[in-house]
CSV table of C-alpha atoms and ligand atoms in Angstrom, one decimal:
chain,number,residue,atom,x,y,z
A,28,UNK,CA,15.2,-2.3,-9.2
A,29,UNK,CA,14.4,-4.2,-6.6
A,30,UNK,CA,12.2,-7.4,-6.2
A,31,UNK,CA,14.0,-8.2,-3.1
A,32,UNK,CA,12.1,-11.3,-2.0
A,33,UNK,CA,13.5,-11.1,1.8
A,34,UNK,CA,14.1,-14.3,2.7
A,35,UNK,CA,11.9,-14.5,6.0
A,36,UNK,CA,8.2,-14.8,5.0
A,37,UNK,CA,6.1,-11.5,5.3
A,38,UNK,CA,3.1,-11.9,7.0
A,39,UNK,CA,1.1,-8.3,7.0
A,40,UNK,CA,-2.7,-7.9,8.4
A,41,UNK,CA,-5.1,-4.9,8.8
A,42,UNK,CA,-7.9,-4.8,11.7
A,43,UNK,CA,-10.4,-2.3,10.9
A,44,UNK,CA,-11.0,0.1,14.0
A,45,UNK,CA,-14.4,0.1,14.2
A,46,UNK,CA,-16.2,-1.4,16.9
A,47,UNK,CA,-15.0,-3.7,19.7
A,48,UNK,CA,-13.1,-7.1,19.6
A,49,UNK,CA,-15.2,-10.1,20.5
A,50,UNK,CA,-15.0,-13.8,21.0
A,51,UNK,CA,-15.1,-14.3,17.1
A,52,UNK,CA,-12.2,-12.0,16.4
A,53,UNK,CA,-10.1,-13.5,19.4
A,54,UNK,CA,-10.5,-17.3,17.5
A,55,UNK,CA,-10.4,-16.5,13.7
A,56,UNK,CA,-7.7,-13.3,14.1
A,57,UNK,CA,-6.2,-12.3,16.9
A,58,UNK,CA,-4.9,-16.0,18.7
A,59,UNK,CA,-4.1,-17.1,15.4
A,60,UNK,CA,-2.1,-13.7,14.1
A,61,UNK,CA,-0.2,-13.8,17.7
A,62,UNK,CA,0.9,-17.4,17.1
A,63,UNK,CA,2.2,-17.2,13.4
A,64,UNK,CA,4.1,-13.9,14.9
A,65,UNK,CA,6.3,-16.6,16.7
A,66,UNK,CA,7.2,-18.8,14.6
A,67,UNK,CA,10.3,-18.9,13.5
A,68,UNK,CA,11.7,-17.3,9.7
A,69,UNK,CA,8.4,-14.8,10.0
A,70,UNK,CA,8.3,-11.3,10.1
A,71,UNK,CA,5.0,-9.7,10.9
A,72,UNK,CA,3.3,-6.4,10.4
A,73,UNK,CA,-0.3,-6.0,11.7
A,74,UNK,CA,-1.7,-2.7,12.0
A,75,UNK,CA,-4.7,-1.0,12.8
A,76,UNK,CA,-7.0,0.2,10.0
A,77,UNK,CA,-8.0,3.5,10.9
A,78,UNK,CA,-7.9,4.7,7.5
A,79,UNK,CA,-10.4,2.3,6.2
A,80,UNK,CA,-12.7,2.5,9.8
A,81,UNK,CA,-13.5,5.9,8.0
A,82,UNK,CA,-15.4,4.1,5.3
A,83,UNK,CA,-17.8,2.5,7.7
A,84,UNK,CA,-17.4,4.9,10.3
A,85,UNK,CA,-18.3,9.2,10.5
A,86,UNK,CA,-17.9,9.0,15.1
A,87,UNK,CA,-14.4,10.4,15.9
A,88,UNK,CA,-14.5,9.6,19.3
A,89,UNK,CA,-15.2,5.9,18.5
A,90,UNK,CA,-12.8,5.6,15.9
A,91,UNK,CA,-10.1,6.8,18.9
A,92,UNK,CA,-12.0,4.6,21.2
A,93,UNK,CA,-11.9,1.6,19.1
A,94,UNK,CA,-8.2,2.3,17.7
A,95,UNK,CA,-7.4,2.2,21.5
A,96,UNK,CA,-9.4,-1.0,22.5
A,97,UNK,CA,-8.2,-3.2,19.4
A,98,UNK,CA,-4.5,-2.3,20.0
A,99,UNK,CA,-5.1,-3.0,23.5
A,100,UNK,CA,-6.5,-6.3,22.8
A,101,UNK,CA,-4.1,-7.1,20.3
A,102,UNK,CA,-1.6,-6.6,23.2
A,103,UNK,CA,-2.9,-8.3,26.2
A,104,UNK,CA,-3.8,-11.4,23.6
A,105,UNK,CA,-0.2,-11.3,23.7
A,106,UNK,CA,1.5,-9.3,20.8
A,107,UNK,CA,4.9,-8.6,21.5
A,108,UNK,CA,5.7,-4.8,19.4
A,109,UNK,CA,9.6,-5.9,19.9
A,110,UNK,CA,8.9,-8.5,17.3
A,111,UNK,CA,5.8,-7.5,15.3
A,112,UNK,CA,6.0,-4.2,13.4
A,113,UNK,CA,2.3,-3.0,15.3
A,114,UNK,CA,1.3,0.2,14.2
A,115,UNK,CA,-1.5,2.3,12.7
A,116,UNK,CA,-1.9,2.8,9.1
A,117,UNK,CA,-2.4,7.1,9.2
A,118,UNK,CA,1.0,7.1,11.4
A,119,UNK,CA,2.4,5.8,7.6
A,120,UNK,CA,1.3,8.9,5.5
A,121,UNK,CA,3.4,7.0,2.3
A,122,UNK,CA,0.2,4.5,2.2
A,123,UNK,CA,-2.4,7.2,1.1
A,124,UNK,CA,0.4,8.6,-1.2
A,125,UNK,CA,0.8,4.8,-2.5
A,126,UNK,CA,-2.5,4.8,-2.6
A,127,UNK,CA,-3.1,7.0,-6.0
A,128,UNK,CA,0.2,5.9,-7.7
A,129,UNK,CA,-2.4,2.5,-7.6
A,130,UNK,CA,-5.5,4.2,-8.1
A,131,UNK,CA,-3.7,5.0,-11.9
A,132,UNK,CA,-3.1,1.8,-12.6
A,133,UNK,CA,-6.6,0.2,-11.6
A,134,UNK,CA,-9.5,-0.2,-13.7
A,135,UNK,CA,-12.7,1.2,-12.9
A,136,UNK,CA,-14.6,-1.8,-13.8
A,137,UNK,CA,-12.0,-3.7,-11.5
A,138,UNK,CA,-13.7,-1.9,-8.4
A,139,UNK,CA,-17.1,-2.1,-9.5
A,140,UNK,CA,-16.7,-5.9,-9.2
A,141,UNK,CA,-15.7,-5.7,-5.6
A,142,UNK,CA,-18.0,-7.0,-3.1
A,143,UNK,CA,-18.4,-4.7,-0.8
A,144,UNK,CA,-18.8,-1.8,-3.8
A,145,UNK,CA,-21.6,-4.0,-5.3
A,146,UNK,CA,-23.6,-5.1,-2.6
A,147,UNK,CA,-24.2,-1.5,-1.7
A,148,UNK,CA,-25.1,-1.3,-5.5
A,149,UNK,CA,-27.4,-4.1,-5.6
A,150,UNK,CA,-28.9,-3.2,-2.0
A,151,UNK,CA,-29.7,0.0,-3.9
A,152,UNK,CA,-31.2,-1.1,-6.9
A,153,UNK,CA,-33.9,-3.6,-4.9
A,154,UNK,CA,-35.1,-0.9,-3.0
A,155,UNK,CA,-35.3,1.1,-6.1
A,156,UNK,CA,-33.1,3.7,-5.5
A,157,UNK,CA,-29.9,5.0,-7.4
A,158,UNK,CA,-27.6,2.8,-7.6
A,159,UNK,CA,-24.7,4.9,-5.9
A,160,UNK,CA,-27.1,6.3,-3.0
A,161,UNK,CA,-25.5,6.5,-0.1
A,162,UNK,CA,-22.4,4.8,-1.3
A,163,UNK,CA,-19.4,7.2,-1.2
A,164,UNK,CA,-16.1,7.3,-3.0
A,165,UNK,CA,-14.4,6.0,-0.1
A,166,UNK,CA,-16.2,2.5,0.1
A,167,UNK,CA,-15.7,2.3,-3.8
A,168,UNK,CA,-11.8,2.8,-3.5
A,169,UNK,CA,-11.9,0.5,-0.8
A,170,UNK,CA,-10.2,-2.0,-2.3
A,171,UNK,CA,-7.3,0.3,-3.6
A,172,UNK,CA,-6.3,1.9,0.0
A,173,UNK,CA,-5.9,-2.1,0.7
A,174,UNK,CA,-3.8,-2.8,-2.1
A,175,UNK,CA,-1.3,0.0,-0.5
A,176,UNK,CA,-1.3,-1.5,2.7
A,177,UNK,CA,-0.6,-4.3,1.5
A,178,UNK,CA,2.1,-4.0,-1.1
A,179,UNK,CA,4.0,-1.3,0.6
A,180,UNK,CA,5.2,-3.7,2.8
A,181,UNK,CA,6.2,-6.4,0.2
A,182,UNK,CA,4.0,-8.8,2.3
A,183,UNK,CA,4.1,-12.0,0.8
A,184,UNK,CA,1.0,-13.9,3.6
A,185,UNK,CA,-2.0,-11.9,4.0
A,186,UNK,CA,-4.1,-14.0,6.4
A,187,UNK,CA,-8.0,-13.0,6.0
A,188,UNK,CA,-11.1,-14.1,6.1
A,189,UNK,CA,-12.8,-15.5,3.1
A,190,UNK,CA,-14.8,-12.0,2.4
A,191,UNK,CA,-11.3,-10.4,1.8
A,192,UNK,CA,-10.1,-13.1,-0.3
A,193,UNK,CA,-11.3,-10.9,-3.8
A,194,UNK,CA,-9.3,-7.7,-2.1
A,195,UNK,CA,-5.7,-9.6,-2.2
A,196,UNK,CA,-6.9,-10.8,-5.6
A,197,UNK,CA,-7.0,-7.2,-6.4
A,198,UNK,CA,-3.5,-6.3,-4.8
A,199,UNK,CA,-1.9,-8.8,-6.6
A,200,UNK,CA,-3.4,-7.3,-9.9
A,201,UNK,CA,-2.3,-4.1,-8.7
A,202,UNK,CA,0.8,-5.1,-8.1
A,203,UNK,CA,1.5,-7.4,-11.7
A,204,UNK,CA,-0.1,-4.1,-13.3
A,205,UNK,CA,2.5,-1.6,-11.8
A,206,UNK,CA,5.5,-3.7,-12.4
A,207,UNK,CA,4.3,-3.9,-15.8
A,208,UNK,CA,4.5,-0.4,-16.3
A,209,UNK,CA,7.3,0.2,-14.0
A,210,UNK,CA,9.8,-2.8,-13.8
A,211,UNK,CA,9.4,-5.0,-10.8
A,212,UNK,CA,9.5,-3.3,-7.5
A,213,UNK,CA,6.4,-4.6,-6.1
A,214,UNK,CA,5.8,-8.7,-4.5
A,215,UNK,CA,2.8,-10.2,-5.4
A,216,UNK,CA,1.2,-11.2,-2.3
A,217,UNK,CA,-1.3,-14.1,-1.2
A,218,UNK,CA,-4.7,-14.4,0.6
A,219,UNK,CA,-3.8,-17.2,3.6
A,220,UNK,CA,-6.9,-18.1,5.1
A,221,UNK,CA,-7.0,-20.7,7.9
A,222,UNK,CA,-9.4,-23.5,6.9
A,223,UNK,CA,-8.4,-25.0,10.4
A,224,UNK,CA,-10.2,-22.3,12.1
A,225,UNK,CA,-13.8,-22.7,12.2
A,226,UNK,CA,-16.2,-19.4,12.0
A,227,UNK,CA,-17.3,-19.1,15.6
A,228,UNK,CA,-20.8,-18.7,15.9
A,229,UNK,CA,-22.6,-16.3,18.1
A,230,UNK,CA,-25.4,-16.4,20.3
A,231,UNK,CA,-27.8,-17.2,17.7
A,232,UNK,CA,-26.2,-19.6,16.4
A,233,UNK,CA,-25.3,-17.6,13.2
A,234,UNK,CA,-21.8,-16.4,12.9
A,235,UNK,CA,-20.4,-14.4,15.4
A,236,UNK,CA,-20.4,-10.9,14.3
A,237,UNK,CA,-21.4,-7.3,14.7
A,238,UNK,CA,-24.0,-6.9,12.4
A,239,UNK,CA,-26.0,-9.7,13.9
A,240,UNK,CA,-25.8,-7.9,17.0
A,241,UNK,CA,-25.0,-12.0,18.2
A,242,UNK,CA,-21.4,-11.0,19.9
A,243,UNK,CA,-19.3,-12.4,23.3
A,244,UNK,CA,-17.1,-8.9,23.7
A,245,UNK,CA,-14.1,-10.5,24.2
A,246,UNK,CA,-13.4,-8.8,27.4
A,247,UNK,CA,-16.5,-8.5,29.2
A,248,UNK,CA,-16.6,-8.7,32.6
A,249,UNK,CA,-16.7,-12.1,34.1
A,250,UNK,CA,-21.0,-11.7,35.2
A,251,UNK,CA,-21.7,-10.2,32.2
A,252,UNK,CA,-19.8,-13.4,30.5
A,253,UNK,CA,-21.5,-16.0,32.4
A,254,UNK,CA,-24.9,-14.3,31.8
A,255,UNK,CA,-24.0,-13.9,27.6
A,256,UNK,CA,-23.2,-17.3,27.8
A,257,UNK,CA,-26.4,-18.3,29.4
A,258,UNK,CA,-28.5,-16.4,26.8
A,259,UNK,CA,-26.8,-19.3,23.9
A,260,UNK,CA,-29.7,-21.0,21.7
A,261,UNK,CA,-29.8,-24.3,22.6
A,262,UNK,CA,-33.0,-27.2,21.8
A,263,UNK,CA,-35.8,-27.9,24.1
A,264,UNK,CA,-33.7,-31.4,25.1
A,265,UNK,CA,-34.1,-31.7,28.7
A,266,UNK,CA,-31.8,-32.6,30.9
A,267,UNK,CA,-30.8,-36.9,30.6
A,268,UNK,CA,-32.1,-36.7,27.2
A,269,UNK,CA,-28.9,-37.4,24.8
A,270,UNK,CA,-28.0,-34.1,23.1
A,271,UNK,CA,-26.4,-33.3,19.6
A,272,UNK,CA,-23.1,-32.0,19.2
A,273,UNK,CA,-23.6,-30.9,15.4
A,274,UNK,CA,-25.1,-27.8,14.9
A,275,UNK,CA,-24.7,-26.9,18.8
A,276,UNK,CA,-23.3,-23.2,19.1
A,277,UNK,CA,-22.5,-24.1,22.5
A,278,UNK,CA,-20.2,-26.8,21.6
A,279,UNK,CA,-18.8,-25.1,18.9
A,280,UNK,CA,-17.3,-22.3,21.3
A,281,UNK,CA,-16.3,-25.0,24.1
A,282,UNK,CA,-14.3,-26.8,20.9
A,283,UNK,CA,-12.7,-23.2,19.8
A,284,UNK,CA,-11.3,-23.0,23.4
A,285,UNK,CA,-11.2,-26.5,25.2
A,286,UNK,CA,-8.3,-29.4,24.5
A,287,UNK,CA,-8.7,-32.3,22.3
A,288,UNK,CA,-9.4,-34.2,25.5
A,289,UNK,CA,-11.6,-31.6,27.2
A,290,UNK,CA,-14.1,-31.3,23.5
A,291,UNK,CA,-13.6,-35.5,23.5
A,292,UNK,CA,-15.0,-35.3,27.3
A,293,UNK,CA,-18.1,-32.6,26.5
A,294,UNK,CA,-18.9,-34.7,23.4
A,295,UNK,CA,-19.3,-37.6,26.1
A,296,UNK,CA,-21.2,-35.6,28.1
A,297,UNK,CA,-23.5,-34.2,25.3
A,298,UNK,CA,-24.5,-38.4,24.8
A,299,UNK,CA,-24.9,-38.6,28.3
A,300,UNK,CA,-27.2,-36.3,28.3
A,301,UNK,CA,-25.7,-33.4,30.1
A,302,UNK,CA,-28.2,-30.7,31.1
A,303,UNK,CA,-27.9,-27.3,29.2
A,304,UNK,CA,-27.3,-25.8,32.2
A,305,UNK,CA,-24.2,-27.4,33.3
A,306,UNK,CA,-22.7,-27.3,29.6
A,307,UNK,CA,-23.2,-23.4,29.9
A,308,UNK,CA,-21.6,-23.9,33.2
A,309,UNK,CA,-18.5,-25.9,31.6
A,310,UNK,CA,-18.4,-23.3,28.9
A,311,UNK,CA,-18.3,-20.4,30.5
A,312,UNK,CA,-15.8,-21.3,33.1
A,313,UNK,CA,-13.0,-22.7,29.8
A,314,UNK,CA,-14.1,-19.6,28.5
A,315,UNK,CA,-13.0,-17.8,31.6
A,316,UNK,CA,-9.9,-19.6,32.4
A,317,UNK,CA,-8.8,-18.6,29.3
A,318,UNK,CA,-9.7,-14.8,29.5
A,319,UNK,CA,-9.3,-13.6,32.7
A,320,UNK,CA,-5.5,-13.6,32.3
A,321,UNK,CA,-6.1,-11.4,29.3
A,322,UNK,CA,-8.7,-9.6,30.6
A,323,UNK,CA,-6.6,-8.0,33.4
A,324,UNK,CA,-3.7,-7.0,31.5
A,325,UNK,CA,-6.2,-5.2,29.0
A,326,UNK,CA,-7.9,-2.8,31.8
A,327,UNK,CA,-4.1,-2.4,33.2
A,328,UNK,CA,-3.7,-1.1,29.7
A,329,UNK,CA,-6.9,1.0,29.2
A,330,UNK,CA,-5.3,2.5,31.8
A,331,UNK,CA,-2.8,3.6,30.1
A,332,UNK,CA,-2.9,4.9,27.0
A,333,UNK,CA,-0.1,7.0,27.1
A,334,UNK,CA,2.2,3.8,27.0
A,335,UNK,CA,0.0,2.2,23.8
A,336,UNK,CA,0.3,5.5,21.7
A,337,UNK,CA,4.2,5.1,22.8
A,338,UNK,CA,4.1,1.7,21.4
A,339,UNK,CA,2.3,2.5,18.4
A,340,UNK,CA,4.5,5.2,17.8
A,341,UNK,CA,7.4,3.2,17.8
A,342,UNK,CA,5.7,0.5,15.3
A,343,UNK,CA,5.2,3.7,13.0
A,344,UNK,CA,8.9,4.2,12.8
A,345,UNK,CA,9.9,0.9,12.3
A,346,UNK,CA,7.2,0.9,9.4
A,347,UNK,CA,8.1,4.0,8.1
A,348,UNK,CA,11.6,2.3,7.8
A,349,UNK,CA,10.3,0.0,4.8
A,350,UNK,CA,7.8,2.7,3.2
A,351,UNK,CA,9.9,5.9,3.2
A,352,UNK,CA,12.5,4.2,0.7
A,353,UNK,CA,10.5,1.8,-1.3
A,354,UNK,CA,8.2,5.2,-1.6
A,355,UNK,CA,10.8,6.7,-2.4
A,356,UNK,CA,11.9,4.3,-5.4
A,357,UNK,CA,8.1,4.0,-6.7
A,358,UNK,CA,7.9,8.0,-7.0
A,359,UNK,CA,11.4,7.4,-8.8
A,360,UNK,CA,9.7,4.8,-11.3
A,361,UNK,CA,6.6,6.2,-12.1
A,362,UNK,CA,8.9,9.4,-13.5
A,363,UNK,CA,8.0,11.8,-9.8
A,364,UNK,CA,11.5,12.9,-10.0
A,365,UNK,CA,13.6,15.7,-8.6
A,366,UNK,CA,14.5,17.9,-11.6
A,367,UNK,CA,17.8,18.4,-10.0
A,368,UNK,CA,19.1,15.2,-10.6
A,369,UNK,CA,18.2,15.7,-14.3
A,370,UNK,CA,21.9,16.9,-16.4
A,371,UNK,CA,20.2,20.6,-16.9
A,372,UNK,CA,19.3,19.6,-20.2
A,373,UNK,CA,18.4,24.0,-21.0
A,374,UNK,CA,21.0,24.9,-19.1
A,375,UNK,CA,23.8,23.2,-20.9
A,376,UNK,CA,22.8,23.9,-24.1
A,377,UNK,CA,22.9,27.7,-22.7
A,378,UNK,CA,26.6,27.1,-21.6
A,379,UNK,CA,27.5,25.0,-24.4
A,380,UNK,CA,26.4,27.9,-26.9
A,381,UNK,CA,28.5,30.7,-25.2
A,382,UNK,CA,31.7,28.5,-24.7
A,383,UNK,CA,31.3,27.2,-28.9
A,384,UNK,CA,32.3,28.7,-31.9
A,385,UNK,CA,28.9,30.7,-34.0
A,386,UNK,CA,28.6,32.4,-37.7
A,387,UNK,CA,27.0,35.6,-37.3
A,388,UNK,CA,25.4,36.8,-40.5
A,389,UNK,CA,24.3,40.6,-41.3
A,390,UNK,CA,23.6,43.4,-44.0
A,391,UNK,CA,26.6,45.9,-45.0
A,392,UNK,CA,25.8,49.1,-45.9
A,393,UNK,CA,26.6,47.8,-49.5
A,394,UNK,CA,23.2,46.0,-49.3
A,395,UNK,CA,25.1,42.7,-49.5
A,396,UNK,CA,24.9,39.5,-47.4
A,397,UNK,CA,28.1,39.2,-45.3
A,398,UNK,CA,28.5,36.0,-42.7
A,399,UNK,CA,31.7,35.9,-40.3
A,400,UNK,CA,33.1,33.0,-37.8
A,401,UNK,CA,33.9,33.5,-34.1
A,402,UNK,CA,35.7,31.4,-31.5
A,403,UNK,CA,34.1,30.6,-28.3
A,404,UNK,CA,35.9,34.0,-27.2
A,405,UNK,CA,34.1,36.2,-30.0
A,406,UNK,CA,37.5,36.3,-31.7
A,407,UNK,CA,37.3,36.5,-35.3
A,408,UNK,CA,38.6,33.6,-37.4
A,409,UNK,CA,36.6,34.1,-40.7
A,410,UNK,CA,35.4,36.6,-42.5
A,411,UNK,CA,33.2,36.3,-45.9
A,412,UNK,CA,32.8,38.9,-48.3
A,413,UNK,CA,29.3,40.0,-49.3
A,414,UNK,CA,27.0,37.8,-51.2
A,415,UNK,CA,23.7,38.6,-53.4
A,416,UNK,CA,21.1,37.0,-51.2
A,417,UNK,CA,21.2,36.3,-48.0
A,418,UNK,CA,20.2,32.4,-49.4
A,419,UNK,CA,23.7,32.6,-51.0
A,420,UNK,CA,25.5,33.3,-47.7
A,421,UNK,CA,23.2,30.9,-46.0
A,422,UNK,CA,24.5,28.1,-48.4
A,423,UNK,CA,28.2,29.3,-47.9
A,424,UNK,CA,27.7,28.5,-44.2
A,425,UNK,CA,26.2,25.3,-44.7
A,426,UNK,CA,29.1,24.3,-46.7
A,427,UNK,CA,31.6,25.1,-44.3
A,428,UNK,CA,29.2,23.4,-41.3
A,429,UNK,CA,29.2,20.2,-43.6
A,430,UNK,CA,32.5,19.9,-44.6
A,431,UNK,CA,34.8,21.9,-42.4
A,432,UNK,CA,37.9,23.2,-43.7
A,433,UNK,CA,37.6,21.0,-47.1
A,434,UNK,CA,34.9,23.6,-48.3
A,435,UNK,CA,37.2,26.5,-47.8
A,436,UNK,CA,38.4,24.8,-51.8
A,437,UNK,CA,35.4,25.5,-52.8
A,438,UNK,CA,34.8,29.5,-51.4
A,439,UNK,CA,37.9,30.2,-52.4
A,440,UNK,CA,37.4,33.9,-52.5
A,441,UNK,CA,34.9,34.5,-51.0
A,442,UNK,CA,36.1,33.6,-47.3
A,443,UNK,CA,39.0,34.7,-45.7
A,444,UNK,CA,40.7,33.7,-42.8
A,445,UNK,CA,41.5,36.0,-40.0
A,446,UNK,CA,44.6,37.2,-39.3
A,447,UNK,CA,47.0,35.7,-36.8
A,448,UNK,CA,44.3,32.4,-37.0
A,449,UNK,CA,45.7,29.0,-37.7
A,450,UNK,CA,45.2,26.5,-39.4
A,451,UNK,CA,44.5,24.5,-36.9
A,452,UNK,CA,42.7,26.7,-34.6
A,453,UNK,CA,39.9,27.5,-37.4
A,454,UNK,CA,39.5,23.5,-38.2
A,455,UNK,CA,38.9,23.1,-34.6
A,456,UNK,CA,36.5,25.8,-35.2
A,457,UNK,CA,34.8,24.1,-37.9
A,458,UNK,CA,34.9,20.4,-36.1
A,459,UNK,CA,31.8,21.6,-33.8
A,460,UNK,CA,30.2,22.1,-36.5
A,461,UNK,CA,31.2,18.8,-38.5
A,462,UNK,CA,31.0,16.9,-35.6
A,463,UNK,CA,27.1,17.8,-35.5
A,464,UNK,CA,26.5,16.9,-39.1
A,465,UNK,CA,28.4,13.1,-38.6
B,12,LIG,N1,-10.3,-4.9,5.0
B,12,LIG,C1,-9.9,-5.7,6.1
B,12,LIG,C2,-11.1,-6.2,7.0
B,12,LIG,O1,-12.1,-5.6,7.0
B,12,LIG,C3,-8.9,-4.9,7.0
B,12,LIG,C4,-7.7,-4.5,6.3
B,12,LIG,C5,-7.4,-3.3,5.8
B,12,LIG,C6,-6.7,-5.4,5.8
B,12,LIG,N2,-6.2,-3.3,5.2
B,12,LIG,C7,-5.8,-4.6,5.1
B,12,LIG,C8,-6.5,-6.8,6.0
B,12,LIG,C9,-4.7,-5.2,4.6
B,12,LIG,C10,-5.4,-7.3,5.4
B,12,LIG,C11,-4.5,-6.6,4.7
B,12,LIG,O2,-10.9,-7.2,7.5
């Protein structure tokens, strides 16, 4: 067994691959993700979700579009594959495999709790419908497919956002339950979520995110940025009027980018009473200076795809490395085992019977109940003379199996031994069967 704590902390994230990254994902994910990847004493797996983007997601070509524009992203943000295991989750078939060896040892009522499970559920039962419209088996099991990803890897850190905190609850369940049942081959792993980085909010002010329809795209082009930018709620404060830097959106995104200094200088500026148009202007060109780096090494990508798929390819062996074995083992515990390796239970019993000794019993023509002994080789070592009932000869046998040569006292008469057999050799005879009886 093998609990094999590795002694370098295992830090393991999944990025869905739906849609495309944006300012939001850059702050709370992707900088953070590529700066724990080099610090020392960490080993990293990130990996794109592709498997769970078919929950949300029925649009091939977006799910290849996306898969591509998140690793490149992921990439040009500064991921180096050479030290981050980077790859996609179907290039690692042993995590849907995983997948149902934890499926059987979660409860049902585990995933109805889960959040995303029950606010389909609830959603459903405001607008009066059935509870399960619309909601398929993938979104329930959810939660499982996560587990696999998570545990296959023996990640210890699972950095998240809050909404996913409940899902490494789960894996950590999962993974108590199985080594219950199993003996401990799975870690237990733990939600990391970074209270240092604020929730970025978008151009609403709201959090930044898709489903607002409120998003920067993280690599826009450098018009479209400044225009995005400009489009930021702001108050009616005109310009020399002293503005507020709490609740500002605007300064929110300059603080996510800018220096200690640089935020210290716009909060200045905000009591000076900066016009919104020069803080946009300030914005958007920290914002820039920051991208455009970025920004061109991601179309230099796009470009290629080829060299990504190579990448990712590469990540899926390195992967693979950890999964095939420890899938290997986990088939191994839960009792998916080779029958070969089993010591041919049937089989032996076959050989054992033809190599050992056996009393034959049968009818003479003299209506009586005869019984003889043979070797291993069919050679004759003891021959009984004919009994009553067969219940007679039976009991004569059972004697002899009992007590071995002792009861040859006893049937004095009505056994003989062979000729040309031994002592010896018929006591050997008779130990298979004693031995059996001890
Ligand atoms: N569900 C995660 C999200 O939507 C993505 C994800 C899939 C993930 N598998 C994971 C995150 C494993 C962490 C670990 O953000």
């Amino acid at each position: 067994m093998s609990t094999a704590s590795p002694s370098p902390q295992r830090f393991l994230t999944g990025i869905t691959t739906t849609g495309t990254p944006h300012l939001g994902n850059f702050v709370g994910s992707i900088r953070p993700s590529v700066a724990a990847s080099r610090l020392p004493g960490v080993q990293s797996f990130y990996f794109l979700a592709d498997y769970h983007a078919l929950i949300k997601c029925d649009d091939p070509a977006r799910i290849q579009r996306s898969t591509l524009e998140i690793a490149a992203s992921w990439l040009a943000a500064g991921l180096d594959p050479e030290r981050v295991t980077f790859y996609r989750q179907s290039d690692v078939p042993e995590i849907t495999e995983f997948t149902w060896l934890l499926t059987c040892v979660t409860g049902k009522g585990v995933l109805n709790r889960a959040h995303a499970y029950k606010a389909a559920v609830d959603k459903n039962q405001a607008t009066g419908n059935d509870p399960d419209a619309d909601v398929t088996a993938g979104l329930f099991m959810y939660p499982v497919l996560m587990g696999a990803d998570i545990l296959m890897f023996k990640a210890h850190k699972v950095p998240v956002g809050r909404d996913q905190i409940q899902h490494i609850e789960m894996a950590r369940d999962m993974a108590q339950r199985f080594n219950h049942l199993y003996g401990e081959h799975l870690v237990l792993p733990e939600a990391v979520v970074e209270e240092s980085v604020a929730l970025l909010p978008g151009l609403d002010g709201r959090k930044m995110s898709k489903s607002y329809d409120n998003t920067i795209p993280l690599f826009t082009p450098r018009d479209q940025l400044r225009k995005l930018i400009a489009g930021i709620v702001t108050d009616s404060r005109a310009p020399g009027e002293p503005k507020e830097v709490e609740g500002s959106a605007l300064f929110q995104i300059y603080q996510a980018f800018a220096s200690e200094p640089e935020t210290a200088a716009l909060r200045q500026a905000y009591a000076d009473g900066i016009s919104w148009g020069d803080a946009k202007q300030l914005l958007f060109e920290r914002v820039e200076q920051e991208v455009a780096p970025m920004r061109e090494r991601y179309h230099a990508m796009l470009n290629d795809p080829a060299h990504i798929e190579a990448l990712l390819q590469a990540g899926a062996d390195k992967a693979r490395a950890v999964a095939t074995p420890l899938m290997r083992e986990l088939r191994h515990a839960v009792g998916l085992r080779s029958l070969g390796a089993l010591p041919a239970a049937a089989a032996k019993s076959k050989a054992a019977k033809a190599a050992a000794p056996t009393f034959k019993q049968y009818r003479e023509k003299d209506s009586r109940f005869y019984f003889k002994l043979l070797d291993a080789d069919a050679r004759l070592l003891l021959q009984s003379q004919g009994f009553e009932s067969p219940r007679d000869a039976a009991m004569a046998i059972s004697n002899l199996q009992k007590e071995g040569p002792a009861a040859l006292v006893t049937l004095q008469g009505q056994v003989e031994v062979a000729q040309g057999i031994t002592d010896i050799e018929l006591a050997a005879a008779l130990r298979f069967f004693t031995a059996a009886h001890a």
